[in-house]
PDB file of C-alpha atoms in Angstrom:
ATOM      1  CA  MET A 169     -26.762  16.481   0.848  1.00 63.00           C
ATOM      2  CA  ASN A 170     -28.258  17.355   4.261  1.00 64.00           C
ATOM      3  CA  GLY A 171     -24.684  17.433   5.570  1.00 64.00           C
ATOM      4  CA  GLY A 172     -23.862  20.542   3.541  1.00 71.00           C
ATOM      5  CA  TRP A 173     -20.924  21.396   1.284  1.00 77.00           C
ATOM      6  CA  ALA A 174     -18.442  19.190   3.217  1.00 77.00           C
ATOM      7  CA  MET A 175     -20.217  16.047   1.992  1.00 84.00           C
ATOM      8  CA  ILE A 176     -18.949  16.557  -1.582  1.00 88.00           C
ATOM      9  CA  PRO A 177     -15.205  16.375  -0.755  1.00 90.00           C
ATOM     10  CA  LEU A 178     -15.944  13.607   1.752  1.00 90.00           C
ATOM     11  CA  ALA A 179     -17.665  11.586  -0.985  1.00 91.00           C
ATOM     12  CA  LEU A 180     -14.650  12.092  -3.263  1.00 93.00           C
ATOM     13  CA  LEU A 181     -12.280  11.028  -0.478  1.00 93.00           C
ATOM     14  CA  SER A 182     -14.314   7.871   0.157  1.00 94.00           C
ATOM     15  CA  LEU A 183     -14.203   6.905  -3.532  1.00 95.00           C
ATOM     16  CA  ALA A 184     -10.449   7.559  -3.663  1.00 95.00           C
ATOM     17  CA  ALA A 185      -9.879   5.472  -0.512  1.00 94.00           C
ATOM     18  CA  ILE A 186     -11.869   2.524  -1.896  1.00 95.00           C
ATOM     19  CA  TYR A 187     -10.029   2.677  -5.230  1.00 95.00           C
ATOM     20  CA  ILE A 188      -6.547   2.923  -3.649  1.00 94.00           C
ATOM     21  CA  PHE A 189      -7.238   0.111  -1.179  1.00 95.00           C
ATOM     22  CA  MET A 190      -8.625  -2.295  -3.794  1.00 95.00           C
ATOM     23  CA  GLU A 191      -5.863  -1.515  -6.331  1.00 94.00           C
ATOM     24  CA  ARG A 192      -3.112  -1.985  -3.722  1.00 93.00           C
ATOM     25  CA  TYR A 193      -4.754  -5.095  -2.253  1.00 93.00           C
ATOM     26  CA  LEU A 194      -4.897  -6.841  -5.639  1.00 93.00           C
ATOM     27  CA  THR A 195      -1.343  -5.723  -6.505  1.00 91.00           C
ATOM     28  CA  LEU A 196       0.061  -6.975  -3.190  1.00 91.00           C
ATOM     29  CA  LYS A 197      -1.865 -10.249  -3.425  1.00 90.00           C
ATOM     30  CA  LYS A 198      -0.263 -10.876  -6.825  1.00 88.00           C
ATOM     31  CA  ALA A 199       3.173  -9.763  -5.573  1.00 86.00           C
ATOM     32  CA  ALA A 200       3.063 -12.193  -2.637  1.00 84.00           C
ATOM     33  CA  LYS A 201       2.434 -15.238  -4.853  1.00 84.00           C
ATOM     34  CA  ASN A 202       5.700 -16.972  -5.648  1.00 78.00           C
ATOM     35  CA  PRO A 203       5.575 -20.370  -7.380  1.00 75.00           C
ATOM     36  CA  GLU A 204       5.867 -23.271  -4.955  1.00 79.00           C
ATOM     37  CA  GLY A 205       9.476 -24.215  -4.337  1.00 81.00           C
ATOM     38  CA  PHE A 206      10.722 -21.197  -6.325  1.00 83.00           C
ATOM     39  CA  ASN A 207      13.917 -20.723  -4.295  1.00 81.00           C
ATOM     40  CA  ASP A 208      14.781 -24.428  -4.403  1.00 84.00           C
ATOM     41  CA  ARG A 209      14.280 -24.610  -8.178  1.00 86.00           C
ATOM     42  CA  ILE A 210      16.449 -21.513  -8.701  1.00 84.00           C
ATOM     43  CA  LYS A 211      19.132 -23.031  -6.481  1.00 84.00           C
ATOM     44  CA  SER A 212      19.185 -26.335  -8.364  1.00 85.00           C
ATOM     45  CA  MET A 213      19.271 -24.558 -11.756  1.00 86.00           C
ATOM     46  CA  VAL A 214      22.142 -22.264 -10.737  1.00 84.00           C
ATOM     47  CA  LEU A 215      24.130 -25.173  -9.288  1.00 82.00           C
ATOM     48  CA  ALA A 216      23.535 -27.112 -12.527  1.00 83.00           C
ATOM     49  CA  GLY A 217      24.750 -24.098 -14.542  1.00 82.00           C
ATOM     50  CA  ASP A 218      21.343 -23.606 -16.190  1.00 83.00           C
ATOM     51  CA  ILE A 219      21.389 -19.794 -16.071  1.00 84.00           C
ATOM     52  CA  ASN A 220      18.902 -19.377 -18.943  1.00 88.00           C
ATOM     53  CA  GLY A 221      16.471 -21.763 -17.259  1.00 87.00           C
ATOM     54  CA  ALA A 222      16.742 -19.749 -14.025  1.00 86.00           C
ATOM     55  CA  LYS A 223      16.066 -16.509 -15.928  1.00 87.00           C
ATOM     56  CA  MET A 224      13.025 -18.064 -17.623  1.00 89.00           C
ATOM     57  CA  LEU A 225      11.671 -19.280 -14.282  1.00 87.00           C
ATOM     58  CA  CYS A 226      12.043 -15.747 -12.853  1.00 85.00           C
ATOM     59  CA  ALA A 227      10.305 -14.233 -15.886  1.00 86.00           C
ATOM     60  CA  GLN A 228       7.390 -16.682 -15.550  1.00 86.00           C
ATOM     61  CA  ALA A 229       6.948 -15.922 -11.835  1.00 85.00           C
ATOM     62  CA  ASN A 230       6.994 -12.135 -12.444  1.00 84.00           C
ATOM     63  CA  THR A 231       6.936 -11.140  -8.752  1.00 88.00           C
ATOM     64  CA  PRO A 232       9.148  -8.692  -6.800  1.00 89.00           C
ATOM     65  CA  VAL A 233      11.181 -11.631  -5.442  1.00 88.00           C
ATOM     66  CA  SER A 234      11.648 -13.193  -8.888  1.00 88.00           C
ATOM     67  CA  ARG A 235      12.647  -9.842 -10.458  1.00 89.00           C
ATOM     68  CA  MET A 236      15.292  -9.382  -7.761  1.00 90.00           C
ATOM     69  CA  ILE A 237      16.655 -12.903  -8.215  1.00 88.00           C
ATOM     70  CA  SER A 238      16.554 -12.470 -11.997  1.00 88.00           C
ATOM     71  CA  LYS A 239      18.860  -9.457 -11.694  1.00 88.00           C
ATOM     72  CA  GLY A 240      21.203 -11.505  -9.504  1.00 87.00           C
ATOM     73  CA  VAL A 241      21.180 -14.447 -11.938  1.00 86.00           C
ATOM     74  CA  SER A 242      21.982 -12.137 -14.860  1.00 86.00           C
ATOM     75  CA  ARG A 243      25.000 -10.811 -12.917  1.00 84.00           C
ATOM     76  CA  ILE A 244      26.486 -14.250 -12.154  1.00 83.00           C
ATOM     77  CA  GLY A 245      30.178 -14.097 -12.984  1.00 80.00           C
ATOM     78  CA  SER A 246      30.551 -10.542 -11.661  1.00 82.00           C
ATOM     79  CA  PRO A 247      32.129  -9.860  -8.254  1.00 85.00           C
ATOM     80  CA  LEU A 248      29.801 -10.776  -5.390  1.00 84.00           C
ATOM     81  CA  LYS A 249      29.619  -7.151  -4.204  1.00 87.00           C
ATOM     82  CA  ASN A 250      28.313  -6.049  -7.621  1.00 88.00           C
ATOM     83  CA  ILE A 251      25.674  -8.798  -7.593  1.00 86.00           C
ATOM     84  CA  GLU A 252      24.602  -7.789  -4.084  1.00 88.00           C
ATOM     85  CA  THR A 253      24.371  -4.100  -5.066  1.00 89.00           C
ATOM     86  CA  SER A 254      22.310  -4.842  -8.188  1.00 89.00           C
ATOM     87  CA  ILE A 255      19.894  -7.010  -6.157  1.00 89.00           C
ATOM     88  CA  GLU A 256      19.570  -4.259  -3.522  1.00 90.00           C
ATOM     89  CA  ASN A 257      18.849  -1.630  -6.189  1.00 91.00           C
ATOM     90  CA  VAL A 258      16.093  -3.759  -7.745  1.00 90.00           C
ATOM     91  CA  GLY A 259      14.754  -4.411  -4.227  1.00 90.00           C
ATOM     92  CA  LYS A 260      14.477  -0.658  -3.547  1.00 91.00           C
ATOM     93  CA  ILE A 261      12.597  -0.121  -6.819  1.00 92.00           C
ATOM     94  CA  GLU A 262      10.226  -3.006  -6.022  1.00 90.00           C
ATOM     95  CA  ILE A 263       9.520  -1.686  -2.504  1.00 91.00           C
ATOM     96  CA  SER A 264       8.799   1.748  -3.994  1.00 91.00           C
ATOM     97  CA  ARG A 265       6.302   0.130  -6.385  1.00 90.00           C
ATOM     98  CA  LEU A 266       4.645  -1.773  -3.542  1.00 91.00           C
ATOM     99  CA  GLU A 267       4.234   1.419  -1.492  1.00 90.00           C
ATOM    100  CA  LYS A 268       2.738   3.413  -4.378  1.00 90.00           C
ATOM    101  CA  ASN A 269      -0.304   5.533  -3.291  1.00 89.00           C
ATOM    102  CA  LEU A 270      -0.081   4.337   0.330  1.00 92.00           C
ATOM    103  CA  SER A 271       0.745   7.849   1.520  1.00 92.00           C
ATOM    104  CA  ALA A 272      -2.438   9.080  -0.216  1.00 93.00           C
ATOM    105  CA  LEU A 273      -4.493   6.499   1.719  1.00 93.00           C
ATOM    106  CA  ALA A 274      -2.859   7.610   4.983  1.00 94.00           C
ATOM    107  CA  THR A 275      -3.678  11.232   4.101  1.00 94.00           C
ATOM    108  CA  ILE A 276      -7.325  10.328   3.473  1.00 94.00           C
ATOM    109  CA  ALA A 277      -7.460   8.494   6.823  1.00 93.00           C
ATOM    110  CA  GLY A 278      -6.332  11.688   8.562  1.00 93.00           C
ATOM    111  CA  ALA A 279      -8.062  14.277   6.388  1.00 93.00           C
ATOM    112  CA  ALA A 280     -11.589  12.798   6.286  1.00 92.00           C
ATOM    113  CA  PRO A 281     -12.319  13.169  10.033  1.00 92.00           C
ATOM    114  CA  MET A 282     -10.781  16.675  10.026  1.00 92.00           C
ATOM    115  CA  LEU A 283     -12.944  17.652   7.054  1.00 90.00           C
ATOM    116  CA  GLY A 284     -15.938  16.230   8.914  1.00 88.00           C
ATOM    117  CA  PHE A 285     -15.089  18.369  11.941  1.00 88.00           C
ATOM    118  CA  LEU A 286     -14.730  21.409   9.673  1.00 88.00           C
ATOM    119  CA  GLY A 287     -18.237  20.704   8.382  1.00 84.00           C
ATOM    120  CA  THR A 288     -19.365  20.492  12.003  1.00 84.00           C
ATOM    121  CA  VAL A 289     -17.909  23.905  12.800  1.00 85.00           C
ATOM    122  CA  THR A 290     -19.438  25.553   9.711  1.00 82.00           C
ATOM    123  CA  GLY A 291     -22.789  23.897  10.493  1.00 79.00           C
ATOM    124  CA  MET A 292     -22.738  25.236  14.040  1.00 81.00           C
ATOM    125  CA  ILE A 293     -21.738  28.698  12.809  1.00 82.00           C
ATOM    126  CA  GLY A 294     -24.688  28.578  10.400  1.00 77.00           C
ATOM    127  CA  ALA A 295     -27.003  27.597  13.263  1.00 76.00           C
ATOM    128  CA  PHE A 296     -25.827  30.461  15.469  1.00 78.00           C
ATOM    129  CA  ILE A 297     -26.088  32.953  12.593  1.00 80.00           C
ATOM    130  CA  ALA A 298     -29.689  31.810  12.060  1.00 75.00           C
ATOM    131  CA  ILE A 299     -30.368  32.250  15.798  1.00 77.00           C
ATOM    132  CA  ALA A 300     -28.831  35.728  15.760  1.00 77.00           C
ATOM    133  CA  GLN A 301     -30.912  36.776  12.754  1.00 77.00           C
ATOM    134  CA  ALA A 302     -34.164  35.353  14.077  1.00 71.00           C
ATOM    135  CA  GLU A 303     -36.445  37.889  15.648  1.00 68.00           C
ATOM    136  CA  GLY A 304     -38.348  36.900  18.725  1.00 63.00           C
ATOM    137  CA  SER A 305     -38.371  33.269  19.831  1.00 69.00           C
ATOM    138  CA  VAL A 306     -36.063  30.772  18.115  1.00 67.00           C
ATOM    139  CA  SER A 307     -37.838  27.734  16.700  1.00 70.00           C
ATOM    140  CA  PRO A 308     -36.352  24.288  17.401  1.00 73.00           C
ATOM    141  CA  LYS A 309     -36.423  23.550  13.651  1.00 72.00           C
ATOM    142  CA  LEU A 310     -34.153  26.509  12.937  1.00 68.00           C
ATOM    143  CA  LEU A 311     -31.629  25.324  15.503  1.00 70.00           C
ATOM    144  CA  SER A 312     -31.828  21.622  14.668  1.00 73.00           C
ATOM    145  CA  SER A 313     -31.077  22.058  10.933  1.00 69.00           C
ATOM    146  CA  GLY A 314     -27.619  23.515  11.683  1.00 69.00           C
ATOM    147  CA  ILE A 315     -26.861  20.895  14.333  1.00 77.00           C
ATOM    148  CA  TYR A 316     -28.070  18.141  11.987  1.00 77.00           C
ATOM    149  CA  GLU A 317     -25.642  19.324   9.284  1.00 74.00           C
ATOM    150  CA  ALA A 318     -22.855  19.451  11.855  1.00 77.00           C
ATOM    151  CA  MET A 319     -23.434  15.916  13.164  1.00 84.00           C
ATOM    152  CA  VAL A 320     -23.797  14.333   9.692  1.00 86.00           C
ATOM    153  CA  THR A 321     -20.412  15.647   8.504  1.00 88.00           C
ATOM    154  CA  THR A 322     -18.652  14.493  11.689  1.00 88.00           C
ATOM    155  CA  ALA A 323     -20.110  11.004  11.428  1.00 90.00           C
ATOM    156  CA  THR A 324     -19.313  10.768   7.696  1.00 90.00           C
ATOM    157  CA  GLY A 325     -15.725  11.907   8.234  1.00 91.00           C
ATOM    158  CA  LEU A 326     -15.205   9.236  10.889  1.00 93.00           C
ATOM    159  CA  ILE A 327     -16.955   6.552   8.800  1.00 93.00           C
ATOM    160  CA  ILE A 328     -14.476   7.257   5.967  1.00 93.00           C
ATOM    161  CA  GLY A 329     -11.391   7.846   8.126  1.00 94.00           C
ATOM    162  CA  LEU A 330     -11.545   4.753  10.344  1.00 94.00           C
ATOM    163  CA  PRO A 331     -11.742   2.107   7.560  1.00 95.00           C
ATOM    164  CA  ALA A 332      -9.089   4.031   5.579  1.00 94.00           C
ATOM    165  CA  TYR A 333      -6.782   3.931   8.614  1.00 95.00           C
ATOM    166  CA  VAL A 334      -7.382   0.204   9.201  1.00 95.00           C
ATOM    167  CA  GLY A 335      -6.929  -0.477   5.466  1.00 94.00           C
ATOM    168  CA  TYR A 336      -3.671   1.489   5.416  1.00 95.00           C
ATOM    169  CA  ASN A 337      -2.240  -0.513   8.322  1.00 95.00           C
ATOM    170  CA  TYR A 338      -3.367  -3.789   6.749  1.00 95.00           C
ATOM    171  CA  LEU A 339      -1.603  -2.919   3.484  1.00 94.00           C
ATOM    172  CA  VAL A 340       1.552  -1.888   5.372  1.00 94.00           C
ATOM    173  CA  SER A 341       1.610  -5.280   7.128  1.00 94.00           C
ATOM    174  CA  LYS A 342       1.206  -7.031   3.749  1.00 93.00           C
ATOM    175  CA  ILE A 343       4.123  -5.022   2.328  1.00 93.00           C
ATOM    176  CA  ASP A 344       6.260  -5.894   5.367  1.00 93.00           C
ATOM    177  CA  SER A 345       5.688  -9.616   4.788  1.00 91.00           C
ATOM    178  CA  ILE A 346       6.571  -9.269   1.072  1.00 90.00           C
ATOM    179  CA  VAL A 347       9.729  -7.280   1.921  1.00 91.00           C
ATOM    180  CA  HIS A 348      10.687  -9.984   4.431  1.00 91.00           C
ATOM    181  CA  ALA A 349      10.301 -12.639   1.691  1.00 87.00           C
ATOM    182  CA  MET A 350      12.420 -10.491  -0.653  1.00 88.00           C
ATOM    183  CA  GLU A 351      15.181 -10.157   1.953  1.00 89.00           C
ATOM    184  CA  TYR A 352      15.100 -13.875   2.742  1.00 88.00           C
ATOM    185  CA  SER A 353      15.306 -14.857  -0.947  1.00 86.00           C
ATOM    186  CA  SER A 354      18.127 -12.415  -1.710  1.00 87.00           C
ATOM    187  CA  ILE A 355      20.172 -13.614   1.291  1.00 88.00           C
ATOM    188  CA  GLU A 356      19.589 -17.243   0.300  1.00 86.00           C
ATOM    189  CA  PHE A 357      20.643 -16.488  -3.298  1.00 84.00           C
ATOM    190  CA  LEU A 358      23.828 -14.685  -2.208  1.00 84.00           C
ATOM    191  CA  ASP A 359      24.666 -17.545   0.168  1.00 84.00           C
ATOM    192  CA  LEU A 360      24.246 -19.940  -2.751  1.00 81.00           C
ATOM    193  CA  LEU A 361      26.838 -18.003  -4.777  1.00 78.00           C
ATOM    194  CA  GLN A 362      29.290 -18.224  -1.900  1.00 76.00           C
ATOM    195  CA  GLU A 363      28.935 -21.996  -1.474  1.00 66.00           C
ATOM    196  CA  PRO A 364      32.174 -23.844  -2.314  1.00 55.00           C
ATOM    197  CA  GLN A 365      31.883 -25.507  -5.723  1.00 52.00           C
ATOM    198  CA  LEU A 366      32.816 -29.199  -5.791  1.00 43.00           C
TER     199      LEU A 366
END
C-alpha cells in the first residue's frame, strides 16, 4: 500500500488480466485439438454416404472446426452456395467465441501503465504540496515519501501492462492458427462436395 490509492485498481487489473489470459489459453488449447485424421475420416464417411457417422464424429470432436463441418454435413443435399453460407456463418460465430474478452486484455495492457503514471503524477503532486506546506528546511524523508509512491505505481503499472500485452499478442497468434485450420477444413470440405461422383 506504499504506492497509494492507485495500487488498488492496479491490483484489480492484474487479477483480471491473469484470469482472462488463463481462461482464454485453456479455451484456445481445447479449440485447437482436433482428433488425428479428422478431415480424412470425415471425407471417407461423406464419400461412403455415412452422414450420421460424420455428424457423430463432429459431435465427439466438439471443436470450432468440427462444429463448422457438422453444419456443412447437415446441409448436404442443399445447393453448394447454401452449404458454403451456413459454414461461413458458423465460422463467424466460432471466431467471435474465440475472441471473447480479448479486447478487455488489450485494454488492461494499455490502461495499467497509464494508471501507474497517474499514480506517479498524484504522488509527485503530494510531495510538492508537502514541500510547500513545510516551514523552514524540507527534510529528505518528506520529499522521498512522495517520490517513493510515484515510482512504485509506475513500476507496478508497467509490470502488469507488459505481460498483459505479450499475453494478448500470444492469444491473438493462437486464434490466427485456429482460424487458419477452420478455413483450410471448410475449403477442403467444400472441395469434397464438388468432386465428381463415380
